[in-house]
Amino acid sequence: MSKTQVRYAVAALTDCGSKRPSNEDAFGYSAEHGVCVVCDGMGGAAAGEIASSLAVREVLRILGERNQAAPLEKSIEEAIRATNEAIHSRSEHDPHLRGMGTTLAGLATKGRRVLVFNVGDSRCYRLRKRKLEQISQDHSLVEEQVRMGRITPDEALRSPLRNVITRALGTQPEVEPDIFELKAEAGDTFLLCSDGLTGEVPDAQIEALLAADLPLEQICANLVAAANQAGGHDNITCMLVRAEG
Ligand code: CA
């Protein structure tokens, strides 16, 4: 492993897709603090947009202000807990926003340490040496059924229940993220995305698009285009983070 300083390059793109009237996805990142977040809101257009943008803003703010001496994992848990409370209390106080929530897939770096965290079915993948690996596990009904061996991954993709998620930010008084710790190697490319990408584009195609020798911005555009070509039934968001050096 090289001891040289690692640098992360970031690119992101969101798109309404071809069928939805509005975009309830949101994303944000802080290069300074090494934090990236993708959220997919729900609860009706206005509420979904508020939930996802509130989540992005709060997670970036809290992790940006965190005590650097505290373990990063603890700071992530705290950020998710506080963000969940912020969304939940806002929905309790405004009848128009009742029941709103959002998924979240995030990534925080400290040197080569990469902590991936998620709630719901927005995902994080890593491409290493042209091989794609899903890092996060969906908090969804079909994913749980696959893990219990009740249905196959193929059946999960076609299930009418594939959009039912079992965890979200803001819909309950408390929620916990899953956190995965990795060590970045030079060239590793992480993808954070909403299900508007993964519901349309098979992993093998995502792998091929990510492995292309193109600027990150162009790869984001190609991922969004692939989801739209496959139907674009949902909002599509992709964020790429590449470890350089
Ligand atoms: Ca979605």
PDB file of C-alpha atoms and ligand atoms in Angstrom:
ATOM      1  CA  MET A   1       0.000   0.000   0.000  1.00  0.00           C
ATOM      2  CA  SER A   2       1.374   3.365  -0.977  1.00  0.00           C
ATOM      3  CA  LYS A   3       2.021   5.810   1.825  1.00  0.00           C
ATOM      4  CA  THR A   4       1.452   8.839  -0.405  1.00  0.00           C
ATOM      5  CA  GLN A   5      -1.480  11.097   0.365  1.00  0.00           C
ATOM      6  CA  VAL A   6      -4.701   9.893  -1.214  1.00  0.00           C
ATOM      7  CA  ARG A   7      -6.900  12.371  -3.069  1.00  0.00           C
ATOM      8  CA  TYR A   8     -10.515  11.748  -3.993  1.00  0.00           C
ATOM      9  CA  ALA A   9     -12.052  13.040  -7.207  1.00  0.00           C
ATOM     10  CA  VAL A  10     -15.844  13.433  -7.184  1.00  0.00           C
ATOM     11  CA  ALA A  11     -18.501  13.820  -9.867  1.00  0.00           C
ATOM     12  CA  ALA A  12     -22.272  13.583  -9.579  1.00  0.00           C
ATOM     13  CA  LEU A  13     -25.401  13.910 -11.661  1.00  0.00           C
ATOM     14  CA  THR A  14     -29.118  13.730 -10.965  1.00  0.00           C
ATOM     15  CA  ASP A  15     -31.906  13.429 -13.521  1.00  0.00           C
ATOM     16  CA  CYS A  16     -35.672  13.406 -13.281  1.00  0.00           C
ATOM     17  CA  GLY A  17     -35.943  10.350 -15.537  1.00  0.00           C
ATOM     18  CA  SER A  18     -38.540  10.051 -18.300  1.00  0.00           C
ATOM     19  CA  LYS A  19     -41.775   9.476 -16.366  1.00  0.00           C
ATOM     20  CA  ARG A  20     -41.793  11.429 -13.095  1.00  0.00           C
ATOM     21  CA  PRO A  21     -42.946  15.074 -12.953  1.00  0.00           C
ATOM     22  CA  SER A  22     -40.399  16.042 -10.288  1.00  0.00           C
ATOM     23  CA  ASN A  23     -37.070  14.948  -8.876  1.00  0.00           C
ATOM     24  CA  GLU A  24     -37.189  13.828  -5.234  1.00  0.00           C
ATOM     25  CA  ASP A  25     -33.555  12.672  -5.227  1.00  0.00           C
ATOM     26  CA  ALA A  26     -30.857  14.894  -3.790  1.00  0.00           C
ATOM     27  CA  PHE A  27     -27.092  14.712  -3.450  1.00  0.00           C
ATOM     28  CA  GLY A  28     -24.273  16.708  -1.936  1.00  0.00           C
ATOM     29  CA  TYR A  29     -20.632  16.469  -1.018  1.00  0.00           C
ATOM     30  CA  SER A  30     -17.925  18.270   0.835  1.00  0.00           C
ATOM     31  CA  ALA A  31     -14.469  17.796  -0.649  1.00  0.00           C
ATOM     32  CA  GLU A  32     -13.049  19.559   2.401  1.00  0.00           C
ATOM     33  CA  HIS A  33     -14.522  17.066   4.872  1.00  0.00           C
ATOM     34  CA  GLY A  34     -14.512  14.014   2.607  1.00  0.00           C
ATOM     35  CA  VAL A  35     -18.255  13.382   2.848  1.00  0.00           C
ATOM     36  CA  CYS A  36     -20.599  12.352   0.007  1.00  0.00           C
ATOM     37  CA  VAL A  37     -24.344  11.712   0.258  1.00  0.00           C
ATOM     38  CA  VAL A  38     -27.121  10.553  -2.096  1.00  0.00           C
ATOM     39  CA  CYS A  39     -30.760  10.573  -0.919  1.00  0.00           C
ATOM     40  CA  ASP A  40     -34.039   9.431  -2.466  1.00  0.00           C
ATOM     41  CA  GLY A  41     -37.034  11.128  -0.878  1.00  0.00           C
ATOM     42  CA  MET A  42     -40.579   9.857  -0.600  1.00  0.00           C
ATOM     43  CA  GLY A  43     -43.935  10.969   0.686  1.00  0.00           C
ATOM     44  CA  GLY A  44     -45.262  12.883  -2.325  1.00  0.00           C
ATOM     45  CA  ALA A  45     -43.420  15.358  -4.514  1.00  0.00           C
ATOM     46  CA  ALA A  46     -42.967  18.346  -2.176  1.00  0.00           C
ATOM     47  CA  ALA A  47     -42.479  16.217   0.950  1.00  0.00           C
ATOM     48  CA  GLY A  48     -40.025  13.873  -0.756  1.00  0.00           C
ATOM     49  CA  GLU A  49     -37.937  16.771  -2.034  1.00  0.00           C
ATOM     50  CA  ILE A  50     -37.881  18.343   1.427  1.00  0.00           C
ATOM     51  CA  ALA A  51     -36.906  15.085   3.143  1.00  0.00           C
ATOM     52  CA  SER A  52     -34.052  14.263   0.756  1.00  0.00           C
ATOM     53  CA  SER A  53     -32.604  17.776   0.616  1.00  0.00           C
ATOM     54  CA  LEU A  54     -32.895  18.168   4.409  1.00  0.00           C
ATOM     55  CA  ALA A  55     -31.054  14.872   4.888  1.00  0.00           C
ATOM     56  CA  VAL A  56     -28.205  15.854   2.547  1.00  0.00           C
ATOM     57  CA  ARG A  57     -27.829  19.253   4.196  1.00  0.00           C
ATOM     58  CA  GLU A  58     -27.931  17.955   7.776  1.00  0.00           C
ATOM     59  CA  VAL A  59     -25.531  15.048   7.259  1.00  0.00           C
ATOM     60  CA  LEU A  60     -23.002  17.318   5.514  1.00  0.00           C
ATOM     61  CA  ARG A  61     -23.372  19.969   8.217  1.00  0.00           C
ATOM     62  CA  ILE A  62     -23.065  17.589  11.168  1.00  0.00           C
ATOM     63  CA  LEU A  63     -20.107  15.645   9.735  1.00  0.00           C
ATOM     64  CA  GLY A  64     -18.479  18.943   8.700  1.00  0.00           C
ATOM     65  CA  GLU A  65     -18.678  20.237  12.273  1.00  0.00           C
ATOM     66  CA  ARG A  66     -17.724  16.963  13.954  1.00  0.00           C
ATOM     67  CA  ASN A  67     -15.067  16.662  16.614  1.00  0.00           C
ATOM     68  CA  GLN A  68     -12.076  15.287  14.670  1.00  0.00           C
ATOM     69  CA  ALA A  69     -10.887  13.451  17.781  1.00  0.00           C
ATOM     70  CA  ALA A  70     -14.080  11.350  17.899  1.00  0.00           C
ATOM     71  CA  PRO A  71     -14.198   8.030  16.015  1.00  0.00           C
ATOM     72  CA  LEU A  72     -15.633   8.636  12.525  1.00  0.00           C
ATOM     73  CA  GLU A  73     -18.082   5.746  12.926  1.00  0.00           C
ATOM     74  CA  LYS A  74     -19.560   7.366  16.058  1.00  0.00           C
ATOM     75  CA  SER A  75     -19.873  10.697  14.228  1.00  0.00           C
ATOM     76  CA  ILE A  76     -21.762   8.980  11.380  1.00  0.00           C
ATOM     77  CA  GLU A  77     -24.171   7.290  13.808  1.00  0.00           C
ATOM     78  CA  GLU A  78     -24.741  10.630  15.504  1.00  0.00           C
ATOM     79  CA  ALA A  79     -25.305  12.410  12.177  1.00  0.00           C
ATOM     80  CA  ILE A  80     -27.870   9.824  11.094  1.00  0.00           C
ATOM     81  CA  ARG A  81     -29.650   9.929  14.449  1.00  0.00           C
ATOM     82  CA  ALA A  82     -29.880  13.743  14.457  1.00  0.00           C
ATOM     83  CA  THR A  83     -30.896  13.925  10.795  1.00  0.00           C
ATOM     84  CA  ASN A  84     -33.612  11.323  11.360  1.00  0.00           C
ATOM     85  CA  GLU A  85     -34.952  13.395  14.259  1.00  0.00           C
ATOM     86  CA  ALA A  86     -34.892  16.598  12.208  1.00  0.00           C
ATOM     87  CA  ILE A  87     -36.943  15.038   9.377  1.00  0.00           C
ATOM     88  CA  HIS A  88     -39.291  13.191  11.704  1.00  0.00           C
ATOM     89  CA  SER A  89     -40.084  16.213  13.864  1.00  0.00           C
ATOM     90  CA  ARG A  90     -40.662  18.405  10.796  1.00  0.00           C
ATOM     91  CA  SER A  91     -43.123  15.831   9.405  1.00  0.00           C
ATOM     92  CA  GLU A  92     -44.922  15.644  12.764  1.00  0.00           C
ATOM     93  CA  HIS A  93     -45.393  19.410  12.834  1.00  0.00           C
ATOM     94  CA  ASP A  94     -46.654  19.878   9.269  1.00  0.00           C
ATOM     95  CA  PRO A  95     -49.681  17.845   8.088  1.00  0.00           C
ATOM     96  CA  HIS A  96     -48.580  18.323   4.436  1.00  0.00           C
ATOM     97  CA  LEU A  97     -45.319  16.566   5.198  1.00  0.00           C
ATOM     98  CA  ARG A  98     -46.686  13.752   7.347  1.00  0.00           C
ATOM     99  CA  GLY A  99     -44.986  10.433   6.610  1.00  0.00           C
ATOM    100  CA  MET A 100     -42.175  11.899   4.537  1.00  0.00           C
ATOM    101  CA  GLY A 101     -38.842  10.138   4.567  1.00  0.00           C
ATOM    102  CA  THR A 102     -35.767   9.425   2.554  1.00  0.00           C
ATOM    103  CA  THR A 103     -33.223   6.744   1.860  1.00  0.00           C
ATOM    104  CA  LEU A 104     -29.563   7.636   2.166  1.00  0.00           C
ATOM    105  CA  ALA A 105     -26.306   6.236   0.873  1.00  0.00           C
ATOM    106  CA  GLY A 106     -23.183   8.002   2.084  1.00  0.00           C
ATOM    107  CA  LEU A 107     -19.455   7.757   2.249  1.00  0.00           C
ATOM    108  CA  ALA A 108     -16.955   9.456   4.546  1.00  0.00           C
ATOM    109  CA  THR A 109     -13.193   9.307   4.086  1.00  0.00           C
ATOM    110  CA  LYS A 110     -10.294   9.812   6.434  1.00  0.00           C
ATOM    111  CA  GLY A 111      -7.079   9.190   4.547  1.00  0.00           C
ATOM    112  CA  ARG A 112      -7.470   5.756   2.994  1.00  0.00           C
ATOM    113  CA  ARG A 113     -10.220   4.749   5.412  1.00  0.00           C
ATOM    114  CA  VAL A 114     -13.590   4.807   3.681  1.00  0.00           C
ATOM    115  CA  LEU A 115     -16.756   4.410   5.721  1.00  0.00           C
ATOM    116  CA  VAL A 116     -19.848   3.613   3.695  1.00  0.00           C
ATOM    117  CA  PHE A 117     -23.228   4.039   5.375  1.00  0.00           C
ATOM    118  CA  ASN A 118     -26.786   3.504   4.252  1.00  0.00           C
ATOM    119  CA  VAL A 119     -30.431   3.527   5.227  1.00  0.00           C
ATOM    120  CA  GLY A 120     -32.973   2.104   2.766  1.00  0.00           C
ATOM    121  CA  ASP A 121     -32.255   0.999  -0.798  1.00  0.00           C
ATOM    122  CA  SER A 122     -29.937   3.667  -2.161  1.00  0.00           C
ATOM    123  CA  ARG A 123     -26.659   1.847  -2.750  1.00  0.00           C
ATOM    124  CA  CYS A 124     -22.913   2.017  -2.645  1.00  0.00           C
ATOM    125  CA  TYR A 125     -20.749  -0.028  -5.009  1.00  0.00           C
ATOM    126  CA  ARG A 126     -17.007  -0.208  -5.443  1.00  0.00           C
ATOM    127  CA  LEU A 127     -15.241  -0.831  -8.729  1.00  0.00           C
ATOM    128  CA  ARG A 128     -11.766  -2.269  -8.125  1.00  0.00           C
ATOM    129  CA  LYS A 129      -9.633  -3.530 -10.996  1.00  0.00           C
ATOM    130  CA  ARG A 130     -12.691  -3.389 -13.298  1.00  0.00           C
ATOM    131  CA  LYS A 131     -14.742  -5.616 -10.973  1.00  0.00           C
ATOM    132  CA  LEU A 132     -17.954  -4.294  -9.423  1.00  0.00           C
ATOM    133  CA  GLU A 133     -18.900  -5.156  -5.867  1.00  0.00           C
ATOM    134  CA  GLN A 134     -21.999  -4.008  -4.006  1.00  0.00           C
ATOM    135  CA  ILE A 135     -20.907  -2.708  -0.599  1.00  0.00           C
ATOM    136  CA  SER A 136     -24.212  -1.719   0.995  1.00  0.00           C
ATOM    137  CA  GLN A 137     -27.122  -4.043   1.610  1.00  0.00           C
ATOM    138  CA  ASP A 138     -30.613  -2.767   0.821  1.00  0.00           C
ATOM    139  CA  HIS A 139     -33.043  -2.359   3.676  1.00  0.00           C
ATOM    140  CA  SER A 140     -35.868  -3.658   1.530  1.00  0.00           C
ATOM    141  CA  LEU A 141     -38.461  -6.381   1.745  1.00  0.00           C
ATOM    142  CA  VAL A 142     -37.154  -8.279  -1.285  1.00  0.00           C
ATOM    143  CA  GLU A 143     -33.522  -8.080  -0.112  1.00  0.00           C
ATOM    144  CA  GLU A 144     -34.552  -9.587   3.218  1.00  0.00           C
ATOM    145  CA  GLN A 145     -36.435 -12.348   1.389  1.00  0.00           C
ATOM    146  CA  VAL A 146     -33.364 -13.063  -0.756  1.00  0.00           C
ATOM    147  CA  ARG A 147     -31.172 -13.272   2.361  1.00  0.00           C
ATOM    148  CA  MET A 148     -33.625 -15.725   3.930  1.00  0.00           C
ATOM    149  CA  GLY A 149     -33.581 -17.807   0.747  1.00  0.00           C
ATOM    150  CA  ARG A 150     -37.290 -17.303   0.047  1.00  0.00           C
ATOM    151  CA  ILE A 151     -36.769 -15.762  -3.394  1.00  0.00           C
ATOM    152  CA  THR A 152     -33.870 -15.541  -5.849  1.00  0.00           C
ATOM    153  CA  PRO A 153     -32.098 -12.268  -6.740  1.00  0.00           C
ATOM    154  CA  ASP A 154     -33.742 -12.506 -10.181  1.00  0.00           C
ATOM    155  CA  GLU A 155     -37.193 -12.811  -8.654  1.00  0.00           C
ATOM    156  CA  ALA A 156     -36.378  -9.832  -6.421  1.00  0.00           C
ATOM    157  CA  LEU A 157     -35.652  -7.684  -9.499  1.00  0.00           C
ATOM    158  CA  ARG A 158     -39.085  -8.483 -10.974  1.00  0.00           C
ATOM    159  CA  SER A 159     -41.086  -8.475  -7.732  1.00  0.00           C
ATOM    160  CA  PRO A 160     -43.984  -6.004  -7.511  1.00  0.00           C
ATOM    161  CA  LEU A 161     -42.790  -5.418  -3.917  1.00  0.00           C
ATOM    162  CA  ARG A 162     -39.257  -4.416  -4.936  1.00  0.00           C
ATOM    163  CA  ASN A 163     -39.822  -0.775  -3.931  1.00  0.00           C
ATOM    164  CA  VAL A 164     -40.914  -1.594  -0.381  1.00  0.00           C
ATOM    165  CA  ILE A 165     -38.166  -0.459   1.973  1.00  0.00           C
ATOM    166  CA  THR A 166     -37.823  -1.554   5.581  1.00  0.00           C
ATOM    167  CA  ARG A 167     -35.759   1.393   6.848  1.00  0.00           C
ATOM    168  CA  ALA A 168     -35.862   5.089   5.977  1.00  0.00           C
ATOM    169  CA  LEU A 169     -34.756   8.354   7.507  1.00  0.00           C
ATOM    170  CA  GLY A 170     -37.572  10.372   9.052  1.00  0.00           C
ATOM    171  CA  THR A 171     -40.457   7.905   9.027  1.00  0.00           C
ATOM    172  CA  GLN A 172     -39.810   6.561  12.545  1.00  0.00           C
ATOM    173  CA  PRO A 173     -38.577   8.220  15.755  1.00  0.00           C
ATOM    174  CA  GLU A 174     -35.353   6.199  15.597  1.00  0.00           C
ATOM    175  CA  VAL A 175     -33.265   4.549  12.894  1.00  0.00           C
ATOM    176  CA  GLU A 176     -29.808   3.031  12.597  1.00  0.00           C
ATOM    177  CA  PRO A 177     -27.574   3.004   9.544  1.00  0.00           C
ATOM    178  CA  ASP A 178     -25.424   0.101   8.425  1.00  0.00           C
ATOM    179  CA  ILE A 179     -21.773   1.099   8.321  1.00  0.00           C
ATOM    180  CA  PHE A 180     -19.082  -0.679   6.265  1.00  0.00           C
ATOM    181  CA  GLU A 181     -15.400   0.084   6.624  1.00  0.00           C
ATOM    182  CA  LEU A 182     -13.014  -0.235   3.670  1.00  0.00           C
ATOM    183  CA  LYS A 183      -9.495   0.763   2.756  1.00  0.00           C
ATOM    184  CA  ALA A 184      -9.171   2.646  -0.532  1.00  0.00           C
ATOM    185  CA  GLU A 185      -6.567   1.566  -3.048  1.00  0.00           C
ATOM    186  CA  ALA A 186      -5.416   3.818  -5.871  1.00  0.00           C
ATOM    187  CA  GLY A 187      -7.966   3.656  -8.687  1.00  0.00           C
ATOM    188  CA  ASP A 188     -10.881   2.422  -6.554  1.00  0.00           C
ATOM    189  CA  THR A 189     -14.081   4.041  -7.769  1.00  0.00           C
ATOM    190  CA  PHE A 190     -17.094   4.222  -5.478  1.00  0.00           C
ATOM    191  CA  LEU A 191     -20.602   4.700  -6.833  1.00  0.00           C
ATOM    192  CA  LEU A 192     -23.406   6.070  -4.666  1.00  0.00           C
ATOM    193  CA  CYS A 193     -26.777   5.885  -6.401  1.00  0.00           C
ATOM    194  CA  SER A 194     -30.537   5.886  -6.035  1.00  0.00           C
ATOM    195  CA  ASP A 195     -32.712   2.968  -7.140  1.00  0.00           C
ATOM    196  CA  GLY A 196     -33.627   4.882 -10.309  1.00  0.00           C
ATOM    197  CA  LEU A 197     -30.282   3.602 -11.590  1.00  0.00           C
ATOM    198  CA  THR A 198     -30.170   0.102 -10.094  1.00  0.00           C
ATOM    199  CA  GLY A 199     -33.843  -0.614 -10.822  1.00  0.00           C
ATOM    200  CA  GLU A 200     -33.204  -0.058 -14.543  1.00  0.00           C
ATOM    201  CA  VAL A 201     -29.594  -0.961 -15.251  1.00  0.00           C
ATOM    202  CA  PRO A 202     -28.195  -4.424 -14.451  1.00  0.00           C
ATOM    203  CA  ASP A 203     -24.985  -4.635 -12.397  1.00  0.00           C
ATOM    204  CA  ALA A 204     -23.044  -6.052 -15.358  1.00  0.00           C
ATOM    205  CA  GLN A 205     -23.838  -2.952 -17.406  1.00  0.00           C
ATOM    206  CA  ILE A 206     -23.006  -0.634 -14.486  1.00  0.00           C
ATOM    207  CA  GLU A 207     -19.675  -2.452 -14.192  1.00  0.00           C
ATOM    208  CA  ALA A 208     -18.881  -1.942 -17.880  1.00  0.00           C
ATOM    209  CA  LEU A 209     -19.846   1.751 -17.774  1.00  0.00           C
ATOM    210  CA  LEU A 210     -17.760   2.376 -14.633  1.00  0.00           C
ATOM    211  CA  ALA A 211     -14.718   0.605 -16.085  1.00  0.00           C
ATOM    212  CA  ALA A 212     -14.600   2.868 -19.145  1.00  0.00           C
ATOM    213  CA  ASP A 213     -11.507   5.038 -19.419  1.00  0.00           C
ATOM    214  CA  LEU A 214     -13.435   8.331 -19.357  1.00  0.00           C
ATOM    215  CA  PRO A 215     -13.691  11.394 -17.088  1.00  0.00           C
ATOM    216  CA  LEU A 216     -15.938  10.791 -14.052  1.00  0.00           C
ATOM    217  CA  GLU A 217     -18.445  13.401 -15.301  1.00  0.00           C
ATOM    218  CA  GLN A 218     -18.840  11.491 -18.570  1.00  0.00           C
ATOM    219  CA  ILE A 219     -19.310   8.194 -16.718  1.00  0.00           C
ATOM    220  CA  CYS A 220     -22.075   9.789 -14.618  1.00  0.00           C
ATOM    221  CA  ALA A 221     -23.765  11.004 -17.809  1.00  0.00           C
ATOM    222  CA  ASN A 222     -23.471   7.518 -19.339  1.00  0.00           C
ATOM    223  CA  LEU A 223     -25.040   5.872 -16.256  1.00  0.00           C
ATOM    224  CA  VAL A 224     -27.972   8.304 -16.320  1.00  0.00           C
ATOM    225  CA  ALA A 225     -28.400   7.794 -20.065  1.00  0.00           C
ATOM    226  CA  ALA A 226     -28.455   4.014 -19.607  1.00  0.00           C
ATOM    227  CA  ALA A 227     -31.199   4.286 -16.964  1.00  0.00           C
ATOM    228  CA  ASN A 228     -33.254   6.538 -19.245  1.00  0.00           C
ATOM    229  CA  GLN A 229     -32.770   4.197 -22.203  1.00  0.00           C
ATOM    230  CA  ALA A 230     -34.043   1.354 -20.019  1.00  0.00           C
ATOM    231  CA  GLY A 231     -37.241   3.306 -19.311  1.00  0.00           C
ATOM    232  CA  GLY A 232     -36.283   6.040 -16.835  1.00  0.00           C
ATOM    233  CA  HIS A 233     -39.275   5.199 -14.641  1.00  0.00           C
ATOM    234  CA  ASP A 234     -37.790   6.866 -11.580  1.00  0.00           C
ATOM    235  CA  ASN A 235     -35.473   9.741 -10.660  1.00  0.00           C
ATOM    236  CA  ILE A 236     -31.819   8.810 -11.250  1.00  0.00           C
ATOM    237  CA  THR A 237     -28.839   9.951  -9.202  1.00  0.00           C
ATOM    238  CA  CYS A 238     -25.204   8.851  -9.455  1.00  0.00           C
ATOM    239  CA  MET A 239     -22.199  10.055  -7.532  1.00  0.00           C
ATOM    240  CA  LEU A 240     -18.688   8.793  -8.283  1.00  0.00           C
ATOM    241  CA  VAL A 241     -15.752   9.031  -5.919  1.00  0.00           C
ATOM    242  CA  ARG A 242     -12.344   7.898  -7.165  1.00  0.00           C
ATOM    243  CA  ALA A 243      -9.251   7.397  -5.019  1.00  0.00           C
ATOM    244  CA  GLU A 244      -6.319   8.932  -6.881  1.00  0.00           C
ATOM    245  CA  GLY A 245      -2.830   7.986  -5.785  1.00  0.00           C
TER     246      GLY A 245
HETATM  247 CA    CA B   1     -36.356   6.232  -6.227  1.00  0.00          CA
END
